[in-house]
Coordinates of C-alpha atoms in Angstrom, one line a residue:
X1 CA -19.0 15.0 0.1
X2 CA -16.6 16.2 2.8
X3 CA -16.9 19.6 5.1
X4 CA -13.5 19.2 5.5
X5 CA -12.7 18.6 1.7
X6 CA -15.2 21.1 -0.3
X7 CA -15.6 23.8 2.8
X8 CA -13.6 27.1 1.7
X9 CA -10.3 27.6 3.9
X10 CA -12.2 30.3 6.0
X11 CA -15.0 28.1 6.7
X12 CA -12.7 25.3 7.7
X13 CA -12.2 24.3 11.5
X14 CA -9.3 25.7 13.0
X15 CA -5.8 23.3 12.9
X16 CA -6.4 21.0 16.5
X17 CA -3.6 20.7 18.9
X18 CA -2.4 17.5 17.9
X19 CA 0.2 16.9 20.2
X20 CA -2.6 16.8 23.0
X21 CA -5.2 15.0 20.5
X22 CA -2.3 12.2 20.8
X23 CA -2.6 12.7 25.1
X24 CA -6.1 11.9 25.2
X25 CA -6.1 9.4 22.8
X26 CA -3.6 7.9 25.3
X27 CA -0.1 8.2 23.8
X28 CA 2.8 10.5 25.1
X29 CA 4.5 12.1 21.6
X30 CA 7.7 11.2 20.9
X31 CA 8.3 11.3 17.4
X32 CA 8.8 14.5 15.4
X33 CA 6.3 16.0 13.9
X34 CA 8.1 17.5 11.2
X35 CA 5.6 16.8 8.2
X36 CA 3.5 18.8 6.3
X37 CA 0.4 18.2 4.4
X38 CA 1.5 17.6 1.1
X39 CA 4.8 15.3 3.0
X40 CA 1.7 13.6 3.8
X41 CA 0.0 12.7 0.9
X42 CA 3.4 12.5 -1.2
X43 CA 4.0 9.2 1.6
X44 CA 0.9 7.4 -0.1
X45 CA 1.2 8.4 -3.5
X46 CA 4.8 7.2 -3.2
X47 CA 4.2 3.7 -1.8
X48 CA 0.8 3.3 -4.6
X49 CA 3.5 4.0 -6.8
X50 CA 2.1 3.6 -9.9
X51 CA 5.4 3.4 -11.8
X52 CA 6.1 0.6 -9.3
X53 CA 2.8 -1.7 -9.2
X54 CA 1.8 -0.9 -13.2
X55 CA 5.1 -1.8 -14.0
X56 CA 6.2 -4.8 -12.2
X57 CA 3.0 -6.6 -13.1
X58 CA 2.2 -5.7 -16.4
X59 CA 3.6 -8.9 -17.5
X60 CA 1.4 -10.7 -14.9
X61 CA -1.5 -8.5 -16.5
X62 CA -0.5 -9.3 -20.0
X63 CA -1.3 -13.3 -19.6
X64 CA -4.3 -12.7 -17.2
X65 CA -7.1 -10.9 -19.0
X66 CA -4.5 -8.9 -21.4
X67 CA -5.3 -5.1 -22.2
X68 CA -9.0 -5.2 -21.9
X69 CA -8.9 -6.6 -18.2
X70 CA -5.9 -4.3 -17.5
X71 CA -7.3 -1.7 -19.2
X72 CA -11.1 -1.9 -17.6
X73 CA -10.1 -3.8 -14.4
X74 CA -7.8 -0.3 -13.4
X75 CA -10.7 2.0 -13.8
X76 CA -13.0 -0.2 -12.0
X77 CA -10.9 -1.3 -9.1
X78 CA -9.6 2.3 -8.8
X79 CA -13.3 3.2 -8.1
X80 CA -14.1 0.6 -5.4
X81 CA -10.5 1.9 -4.1
X82 CA -11.8 5.0 -3.4
X83 CA -14.5 4.1 -1.8
X84 CA -12.6 2.4 0.4
X85 CA -10.5 5.2 1.0
X86 CA -13.0 7.6 1.8
X87 CA -14.3 5.3 4.1
X88 CA -11.0 4.8 5.6
X89 CA -9.8 8.8 5.7
X90 CA -13.3 9.5 7.9
X91 CA -12.1 7.0 10.7
X92 CA -8.2 8.3 10.4
X93 CA -9.7 11.6 11.3
X94 CA -10.9 10.5 14.6
X95 CA -7.8 8.5 15.4
X96 CA -5.1 9.7 13.6
X97 CA -2.4 7.6 15.6
X98 CA 0.8 5.5 14.1
X99 CA -1.3 2.3 15.0
X100 CA -3.5 4.2 12.6
X101 CA -5.8 0.5 11.6
X102 CA -5.0 -1.7 14.7
X103 CA -6.0 1.3 17.1
X104 CA -8.8 2.1 15.4
X105 CA -10.0 -1.8 15.4
X106 CA -9.3 -1.6 18.8
X107 CA -11.2 1.9 20.2
X108 CA -14.7 0.6 17.8
X109 CA -14.4 -3.1 18.2
X110 CA -12.3 -4.4 21.4
X111 CA -8.8 -5.7 21.6
X112 CA -9.4 -8.6 20.0
X113 CA -10.4 -6.8 17.1
X114 CA -7.3 -4.2 17.1
X115 CA -4.7 -7.2 17.4
X116 CA -5.9 -9.4 14.3
X117 CA -6.3 -6.4 12.4
X118 CA -2.8 -5.4 13.4
X119 CA -1.3 -8.8 12.1
X120 CA -2.8 -8.1 8.9
X121 CA -1.9 -5.0 8.4
X122 CA 1.6 -5.5 9.4
X123 CA 2.1 -8.6 6.8
X124 CA 0.6 -6.5 4.0
X125 CA 3.0 -4.0 5.2
X126 CA 6.1 -6.0 5.2
X127 CA 4.9 -7.8 2.3
X128 CA 4.7 -4.6 0.2
X129 CA 8.4 -3.7 0.7
X130 CA 9.4 -7.4 -0.6
X131 CA 7.3 -6.6 -3.5
X132 CA 8.5 -3.4 -4.3
X133 CA 12.1 -3.6 -3.7
X134 CA 12.2 -6.9 -5.0
X135 CA 10.2 -5.4 -8.0
X136 CA 12.8 -2.6 -8.5
X137 CA 15.6 -5.4 -8.5
X138 CA 14.2 -7.0 -11.6
X139 CA 14.2 -3.4 -13.2
X140 CA 17.3 -3.1 -12.4
X141 CA 18.5 -6.4 -13.5
X142 CA 16.8 -5.2 -17.3
X143 CA 18.7 -2.3 -17.1
X144 CA 21.8 -3.8 -16.6
X145 CA 21.2 -6.3 -19.1
X146 CA 20.2 -3.3 -21.8
X147 CA 23.5 -1.5 -21.1
X148 CA 25.8 -3.7 -20.2
X149 CA 24.4 -7.4 -21.1
X150 CA 23.8 -8.8 -17.6
X151 CA 22.2 -11.7 -17.6
X152 CA 19.9 -11.3 -14.6
X153 CA 19.9 -14.3 -12.6
X154 CA 17.3 -15.1 -9.6
X155 CA 20.6 -15.1 -7.2
X156 CA 21.6 -11.9 -8.3
X157 CA 18.5 -10.4 -8.6
X158 CA 18.2 -11.2 -5.0
X159 CA 21.7 -9.5 -4.2
X160 CA 20.2 -6.5 -5.9
X161 CA 16.7 -6.7 -3.5
X162 CA 19.5 -7.0 -0.5
X163 CA 21.4 -3.7 -1.5
X164 CA 18.2 -1.8 -2.2
X165 CA 16.8 -3.0 1.3
X166 CA 20.0 -2.0 3.0
X167 CA 19.7 1.8 1.2
X168 CA 16.5 2.1 2.6
X169 CA 16.7 1.5 5.9
X170 CA 20.0 3.8 5.9
X171 CA 17.5 6.4 4.4
X172 CA 15.4 5.8 7.4
X173 CA 17.6 6.2 10.1
X174 CA 18.0 9.9 9.0
X175 CA 14.5 10.7 10.1
X176 CA 11.3 11.6 9.1
X177 CA 12.4 15.2 7.7
X178 CA 14.4 13.2 5.2
X179 CA 11.7 10.6 4.1
X180 CA 9.3 13.4 3.7
X181 CA 11.6 15.6 1.5
X182 CA 11.9 12.2 -0.9
X183 CA 8.4 11.3 -1.1
X184 CA 7.7 15.1 -2.0
X185 CA 10.5 14.5 -5.1
X186 CA 8.9 11.5 -5.0
X187 CA 5.5 12.9 -6.4
X188 CA 6.8 14.9 -8.9
X189 CA 9.1 12.6 -10.4
X190 CA 6.2 10.4 -10.9
X191 CA 4.4 12.7 -12.5
X192 CA 6.7 14.0 -14.9
X193 CA 7.8 10.0 -15.4
X194 CA 4.7 9.1 -16.6
X195 CA 4.3 12.2 -19.0
X196 CA 7.3 11.8 -20.2
X197 CA 6.8 7.9 -20.5
X198 CA 3.4 8.8 -22.3
X199 CA 4.5 11.0 -24.3
X200 CA 7.8 8.8 -25.7
X201 CA 5.7 6.1 -26.5
X202 CA 2.8 8.4 -28.3
X203 CA 5.3 10.2 -30.3
X204 CA 8.4 8.5 -31.3
X205 CA 7.0 4.3 -32.6
X206 CA 6.1 4.7 -36.0
X207 CA 3.1 2.0 -35.3
X208 CA 0.4 1.8 -32.6
X209 CA -1.7 -0.5 -31.5
X210 CA -5.2 0.2 -32.6
X211 CA -8.2 1.5 -29.4
X212 CA -10.2 -1.8 -29.9
X213 CA -7.5 -3.8 -29.1
X214 CA -6.3 -2.1 -26.1
X215 CA -9.6 -2.0 -24.8
X216 CA -11.3 -4.9 -25.8
X217 CA -8.3 -7.5 -26.9
X218 CA -8.6 -10.3 -24.1
X219 CA -5.5 -13.2 -23.6
X220 CA -5.9 -16.1 -21.6
X221 CA -2.3 -17.6 -21.1
X222 CA -3.1 -19.3 -17.5
X223 CA -4.2 -22.8 -18.3
X224 CA -8.0 -22.2 -16.9
X225 CA -10.8 -21.9 -19.2
X226 CA -13.4 -19.4 -17.6
X227 CA -12.8 -16.0 -18.9
X228 CA -14.7 -14.5 -16.0
X229 CA -12.0 -16.3 -13.7
X230 CA -9.4 -14.9 -15.6
X231 CA -10.5 -11.7 -15.8
X232 CA -10.7 -11.4 -11.8
X233 CA -7.5 -13.2 -11.1
X234 CA -6.6 -10.3 -13.8
X235 CA -7.2 -7.3 -11.5
X236 CA -4.4 -8.0 -9.0
X237 CA -2.7 -5.7 -11.2
X238 CA -4.7 -2.9 -10.2
X239 CA -5.5 -3.9 -6.7
X240 CA -1.8 -4.7 -5.8
X241 CA -1.1 -1.5 -6.8
X242 CA -3.7 0.7 -5.4
X243 CA -2.2 -0.7 -1.7
X244 CA -0.6 1.1 1.2
X245 CA -2.2 4.4 1.5
X246 CA -2.5 3.6 4.7
X247 CA 1.1 5.0 5.3
X248 CA -0.7 8.6 5.4
X249 CA -2.4 7.3 8.9
X250 CA 0.9 5.6 9.8
X251 CA 2.8 8.7 9.8
X252 CA 0.0 10.7 11.6
X253 CA 1.8 10.9 14.7
X254 CA 4.3 13.1 12.4
X255 CA 2.1 15.4 10.4
X256 CA 1.0 18.5 11.1
X257 CA -2.9 19.2 11.6
X258 CA -3.1 15.4 11.1
X259 CA -7.1 14.9 11.7
X260 CA -7.3 16.8 8.7
X261 CA -3.7 16.2 7.0
X262 CA -3.6 12.6 6.9
X263 CA -7.3 12.1 5.8
X264 CA -6.8 14.3 3.0
X265 CA -3.5 12.2 2.0
X266 CA -5.3 9.1 1.5
X267 CA -7.5 10.2 -0.7
X268 CA -5.9 12.3 -2.6
X269 CA -3.2 10.1 -3.3
X270 CA -5.6 7.3 -4.7
X271 CA -7.4 9.8 -7.0
X272 CA -4.2 11.3 -8.4
X273 CA -2.8 7.9 -9.1
X274 CA -6.4 6.4 -10.5
X275 CA -5.8 9.2 -13.4
X276 CA -2.1 9.1 -13.6
X277 CA -2.3 5.3 -13.4
X278 CA -4.8 5.0 -16.3
X279 CA -2.8 7.3 -18.7
X280 CA 0.4 4.7 -17.7
X281 CA -1.0 1.6 -18.9
X282 CA -2.7 3.4 -22.0
X283 CA 0.6 4.5 -23.2
X284 CA 2.0 1.0 -22.7
X285 CA -0.5 -0.6 -24.4
X286 CA -1.0 1.1 -27.1
X287 CA 3.0 0.9 -27.8
X288 CA 3.2 -2.9 -28.1
X289 CA 5.2 -4.2 -31.1
X290 CA 5.2 -7.6 -30.2
X291 CA 2.9 -8.9 -27.7
X292 CA 4.6 -12.6 -27.4
X293 CA 7.8 -10.9 -27.6
X294 CA 6.8 -8.5 -25.1
X295 CA 5.7 -11.5 -22.9
X296 CA 9.2 -13.6 -23.4
X297 CA 11.6 -10.4 -23.0
X298 CA 14.8 -11.6 -22.9
X299 CA 15.3 -8.5 -20.0
X300 CA 12.9 -10.3 -17.7
X301 CA 11.0 -7.3 -17.5
X302 CA 8.0 -6.9 -20.1
X303 CA 7.4 -3.0 -20.3
X304 CA 11.3 -2.8 -20.8
X305 CA 10.8 -4.8 -24.1
X306 CA 8.1 -2.7 -24.8
X307 CA 10.4 0.9 -24.1
X308 CA 13.4 -1.2 -26.2
X309 CA 10.9 -2.1 -29.2
X310 CA 9.1 1.3 -29.5
X311 CA 12.4 3.5 -28.9
X312 CA 15.4 1.6 -29.2
X313 CA 18.0 0.9 -26.2
X314 CA 19.1 4.1 -25.5
X315 CA 15.7 6.0 -24.9
X316 CA 14.4 2.3 -23.3
X317 CA 17.3 2.8 -20.7
X318 CA 16.6 6.4 -19.6
X319 CA 13.0 6.0 -19.5
X320 CA 14.0 2.3 -17.4
X321 CA 15.9 4.5 -15.1
X322 CA 13.0 6.8 -14.6
X323 CA 10.9 3.9 -13.6
X324 CA 13.6 2.3 -11.2
X325 CA 14.0 6.1 -9.5
X326 CA 9.9 5.7 -8.9
X327 CA 10.8 2.3 -7.8
X328 CA 13.7 3.1 -5.1
X329 CA 11.3 6.3 -3.6
X330 CA 7.7 3.8 -3.8
X331 CA 10.1 1.1 -1.3
X332 CA 11.8 3.8 0.6
X333 CA 8.3 5.4 1.4
X334 CA 7.1 1.7 2.5
X335 CA 10.0 1.0 4.9
X336 CA 8.7 4.3 6.4
X337 CA 5.4 3.4 6.8
X338 CA 6.0 -0.5 7.8
X339 CA 8.4 0.8 10.8
X340 CA 5.6 2.8 11.9
X341 CA 4.1 -0.1 12.2
X342 CA 5.8 -2.1 13.6
X343 CA 6.9 0.7 16.4
X344 CA 3.5 1.3 17.2
X345 CA 2.5 -2.5 17.5
X346 CA 5.2 -3.0 19.9
X347 CA 4.4 0.0 21.8
X348 CA 1.3 -1.8 22.9
X349 CA 3.2 -4.7 23.6
X350 CA 1.8 -6.7 20.5
X351 CA 5.0 -8.3 19.2
X352 CA 7.9 -10.7 20.1
X353 CA 10.7 -8.5 21.8
X354 CA 8.5 -5.3 21.8
X355 CA 11.1 -3.6 24.0
X356 CA 13.2 -3.4 21.3
X357 CA 11.6 -2.8 18.4
X358 CA 9.6 0.6 20.4
X359 CA 13.1 2.1 20.7
X360 CA 13.3 5.5 19.4
X361 CA 16.5 7.3 18.5
X362 CA 17.1 10.1 20.7
X363 CA 19.3 12.1 18.0
X364 CA 16.5 11.5 15.3
X365 CA 13.3 10.4 16.7
X366 CA 13.0 7.6 14.7
X367 CA 12.2 3.8 15.9
X368 CA 15.5 2.6 14.1
X369 CA 15.2 -0.8 15.1
X370 CA 11.4 -1.1 13.8
X371 CA 13.3 -0.2 10.8
X372 CA 16.0 -3.0 10.5
X373 CA 12.8 -5.3 11.5
X374 CA 10.7 -4.4 8.7
X375 CA 13.9 -4.8 6.1
X376 CA 14.8 -8.0 7.5
X377 CA 11.5 -9.9 7.5
X378 CA 11.2 -8.5 3.9
X379 CA 13.9 -10.1 2.8
X380 CA 13.4 -13.5 4.4
X381 CA 9.7 -13.1 3.0
X382 CA 11.3 -12.7 -0.7
X383 CA 13.9 -15.5 0.0
X384 CA 11.6 -18.1 -2.1
X385 CA 12.4 -16.3 -5.2
X386 CA 15.5 -17.9 -6.1
X387 CA 13.4 -21.3 -6.2
X388 CA 10.4 -20.8 -7.3
X389 CA 10.1 -18.5 -10.8
X390 CA 6.0 -17.3 -9.4
X391 CA 7.0 -16.4 -5.6
X392 CA 7.0 -12.8 -6.8
X393 CA 3.4 -13.0 -7.9
X394 CA 2.5 -14.7 -4.3
X395 CA 4.8 -12.0 -2.5
X396 CA 2.4 -9.3 -4.2
X397 CA -0.6 -11.5 -3.3
X398 CA 0.5 -11.5 0.3
X399 CA 0.3 -8.2 0.2
X400 CA -2.8 -7.7 -1.0
X401 CA -4.6 -10.2 1.0
X402 CA -2.7 -9.3 4.1
X403 CA -3.4 -5.3 4.0
X404 CA -6.8 -5.3 2.3
X405 CA -8.5 -7.1 5.1
X406 CA -7.6 -4.8 7.3
X407 CA -8.9 -1.8 5.5
X408 CA -12.2 -3.1 6.2
X409 CA -12.1 -3.9 9.6
X410 CA -12.4 -1.1 11.2
X411 CA -14.9 0.5 8.0
X412 CA -16.9 -2.3 9.3
X413 CA -16.7 -1.5 12.8
X414 CA -17.4 2.4 12.3
X415 CA -20.7 1.3 10.6
X416 CA -21.3 -1.1 13.6
X417 CA -20.9 1.6 15.8
X418 CA -23.5 3.8 13.9
X419 CA -24.7 7.4 15.1
X420 CA -22.3 6.3 18.1
X421 CA -19.2 6.8 16.4
X422 CA -18.3 10.5 16.5
X423 CA -16.0 11.7 13.3
X424 CA -13.2 13.5 13.4
X425 CA -13.2 17.2 11.5
X426 CA -12.9 15.2 8.3
X427 CA -16.2 13.5 7.7
X428 CA -18.2 12.1 4.5
X429 CA -21.3 13.3 6.2
X430 CA -24.4 11.4 4.8
X431 CA -22.7 9.6 2.5
X432 CA -20.7 7.8 5.3
X433 CA -22.8 4.6 5.3
X434 CA -23.2 4.0 1.6
X435 CA -19.5 4.3 1.0
X436 CA -18.8 2.5 3.8
X437 CA -20.8 -0.6 2.9
X438 CA -19.3 -0.3 -0.8
X439 CA -16.1 -0.5 0.6
X440 CA -16.6 -3.5 3.0
X441 CA -18.0 -5.7 0.2
X442 CA -15.4 -4.9 -2.3
X443 CA -12.9 -5.7 0.1
X444 CA -14.1 -8.9 1.1
X445 CA -14.7 -9.8 -2.6
X446 CA -11.1 -9.0 -3.7
X447 CA -9.6 -11.3 -0.5
X448 CA -11.2 -14.2 -1.2
X449 CA -10.0 -13.9 -5.0
X450 CA -6.6 -13.1 -4.1
X451 CA -6.4 -16.7 -2.1
X452 CA -7.4 -18.3 -5.5
X453 CA -4.6 -20.3 -7.8
X454 CA -3.6 -18.3 -10.7
X455 CA -2.3 -20.8 -12.7
X456 CA -3.8 -24.2 -13.8
X457 CA -2.8 -26.8 -13.2
X458 CA -2.1 -25.9 -9.8
X459 CA 1.5 -27.6 -9.1
X460 CA 4.2 -26.6 -6.2
X461 CA 5.5 -23.6 -8.7
X462 CA 2.5 -22.6 -9.7
X463 CA 0.2 -22.6 -6.9
X464 CA -0.5 -19.2 -4.7
X465 CA 1.2 -19.1 -1.8
X466 CA -0.4 -15.8 -0.7
X467 CA -2.8 -18.2 1.5
X468 CA -0.4 -20.4 3.1
X469 CA 1.4 -16.7 3.9
X470 CA -2.5 -15.8 5.7
X471 CA -3.2 -19.1 7.1
X472 CA 0.4 -18.7 8.9
X473 CA 0.1 -15.1 10.1
X474 CA -3.3 -16.2 11.6
X475 CA -2.0 -19.1 13.5
X476 CA 0.7 -17.4 14.3
X477 CA -1.4 -14.4 15.9
X478 CA -3.9 -16.7 17.5
X479 CA -1.0 -18.9 19.3
X480 CA 0.9 -15.4 20.6
X481 CA -2.8 -14.0 21.5
X482 CA -2.6 -16.8 24.3
X483 CA 1.2 -15.3 25.4
X484 CA 0.8 -11.5 25.2
X485 CA -2.9 -10.9 25.8
X486 CA -2.3 -9.6 29.4
X487 CA 0.6 -7.2 28.4
X488 CA -1.4 -6.1 24.9
X489 CA -3.3 -3.3 25.2
X490 CA -3.8 0.5 23.9
X491 CA -3.6 2.7 26.5
X492 CA -6.7 4.1 28.6
X493 CA -7.7 7.1 26.1
X494 CA -8.8 10.0 28.7
X495 CA -11.0 13.5 28.1
X496 CA -12.7 13.3 24.9
X497 CA -11.1 10.5 23.5
X498 CA -12.5 8.5 26.5
X499 CA -15.9 9.5 25.7
X500 CA -15.1 8.7 22.1
X501 CA -14.2 5.2 22.9
X502 CA -17.2 4.7 25.3
X503 CA -19.8 6.2 23.0
X504 CA -18.7 3.8 19.9
X505 CA -18.2 0.7 22.0
X506 CA -21.9 1.0 23.4
X507 CA -20.8 1.4 27.1
X508 CA -22.4 4.9 27.4

């Protein structure tokens, strides 16, 4: 499918000078290029984090379609997301910058395309930090409940959440080398953790659910009467988990041979997560002992109840620790990706206070102020969870409907450019157009889908606030456009990059 992906090592083109390529794209290198190909894959794999996404939204899936939608939805959504990832990887190979999606859209479609793509991408990344770290706080509360009788409340959970945000900010301030090492550890932690959890749930319990239950049981606790609608909403579990793989692109200015490594990192992170996530969901669902008891767990976290019922308090506590550490790895990687987006967007004067957020530490070559802004906004996004039990679902939907359209825009613009687009060293070849159109259509469908209400009747507590967040960021972006449009702009490319930009925009 991709020459760079399938060619033998001796047949591949030699690595290009990525620092020179970045200069051709208009940017002076200021970040430390200390991340290898595995580290680049690892950051996207860590952000996808099946032990975060699958586990934190498992309870949501139990009531929105149940086992059948969770299992088959994972298979179907994973296939479509792989198409999105393949198409995005091709464009990433041509434009390996920290700005990633918005820079691609700017080059292929113009300043307004880049502007709105950037704001959507930023909303999704910041929503992801909030969703991941709040999920880790929920699981930490469940662990404390099991071991020490701690009763999690919205207030105490939020305090744990703030502590996790602070931890991730501090870790990111040490530089990209530490982030890369932690992400590499995260890959093996996730894969080993899934193997241990699935193995324990397969061997220890005396009773398991039938295959018919796991793959065909449909459960509807949403209040909506349409099974099709409920199944569609239930896809949020998989779609939320399969997000954040643009992290490989955002870290491309800190990756060796980024034109190939970042593209491969995106694709590998998706398919490895697809396989491992299916095993995790199947292992959990086969091990359910009491469906209603799992949904209404005193721990507040249904997967914790599955572990408790199947393995006892000691085993459940040990495996919860495995999950919590994986979620901490995930949140740390997401802070890294979001802060690079803040840095890049500020570098092009797109954010209020851009001069502050684009500053880079001379000691660590890390955008320290961008790190602090990222965790601060994530804290604000999760604040409604103090007052509404449904707010966490809204935060996860914010992540999906913010970041997913941002994936499709550069893919669409690349398709619109047709043969005028000159791919980088990683290319889909003749598969580029069919895969690209599948990706664009899928993103259009899920964007509409996750703006819909998830429970009936629709009340203040049950409404989907994600659509309000999406509208707010689009309004903010539109208003700020008229303030910053004269100062905002990606730098003029030169050399080969200028020729590429002019061809893509139809100037030549």
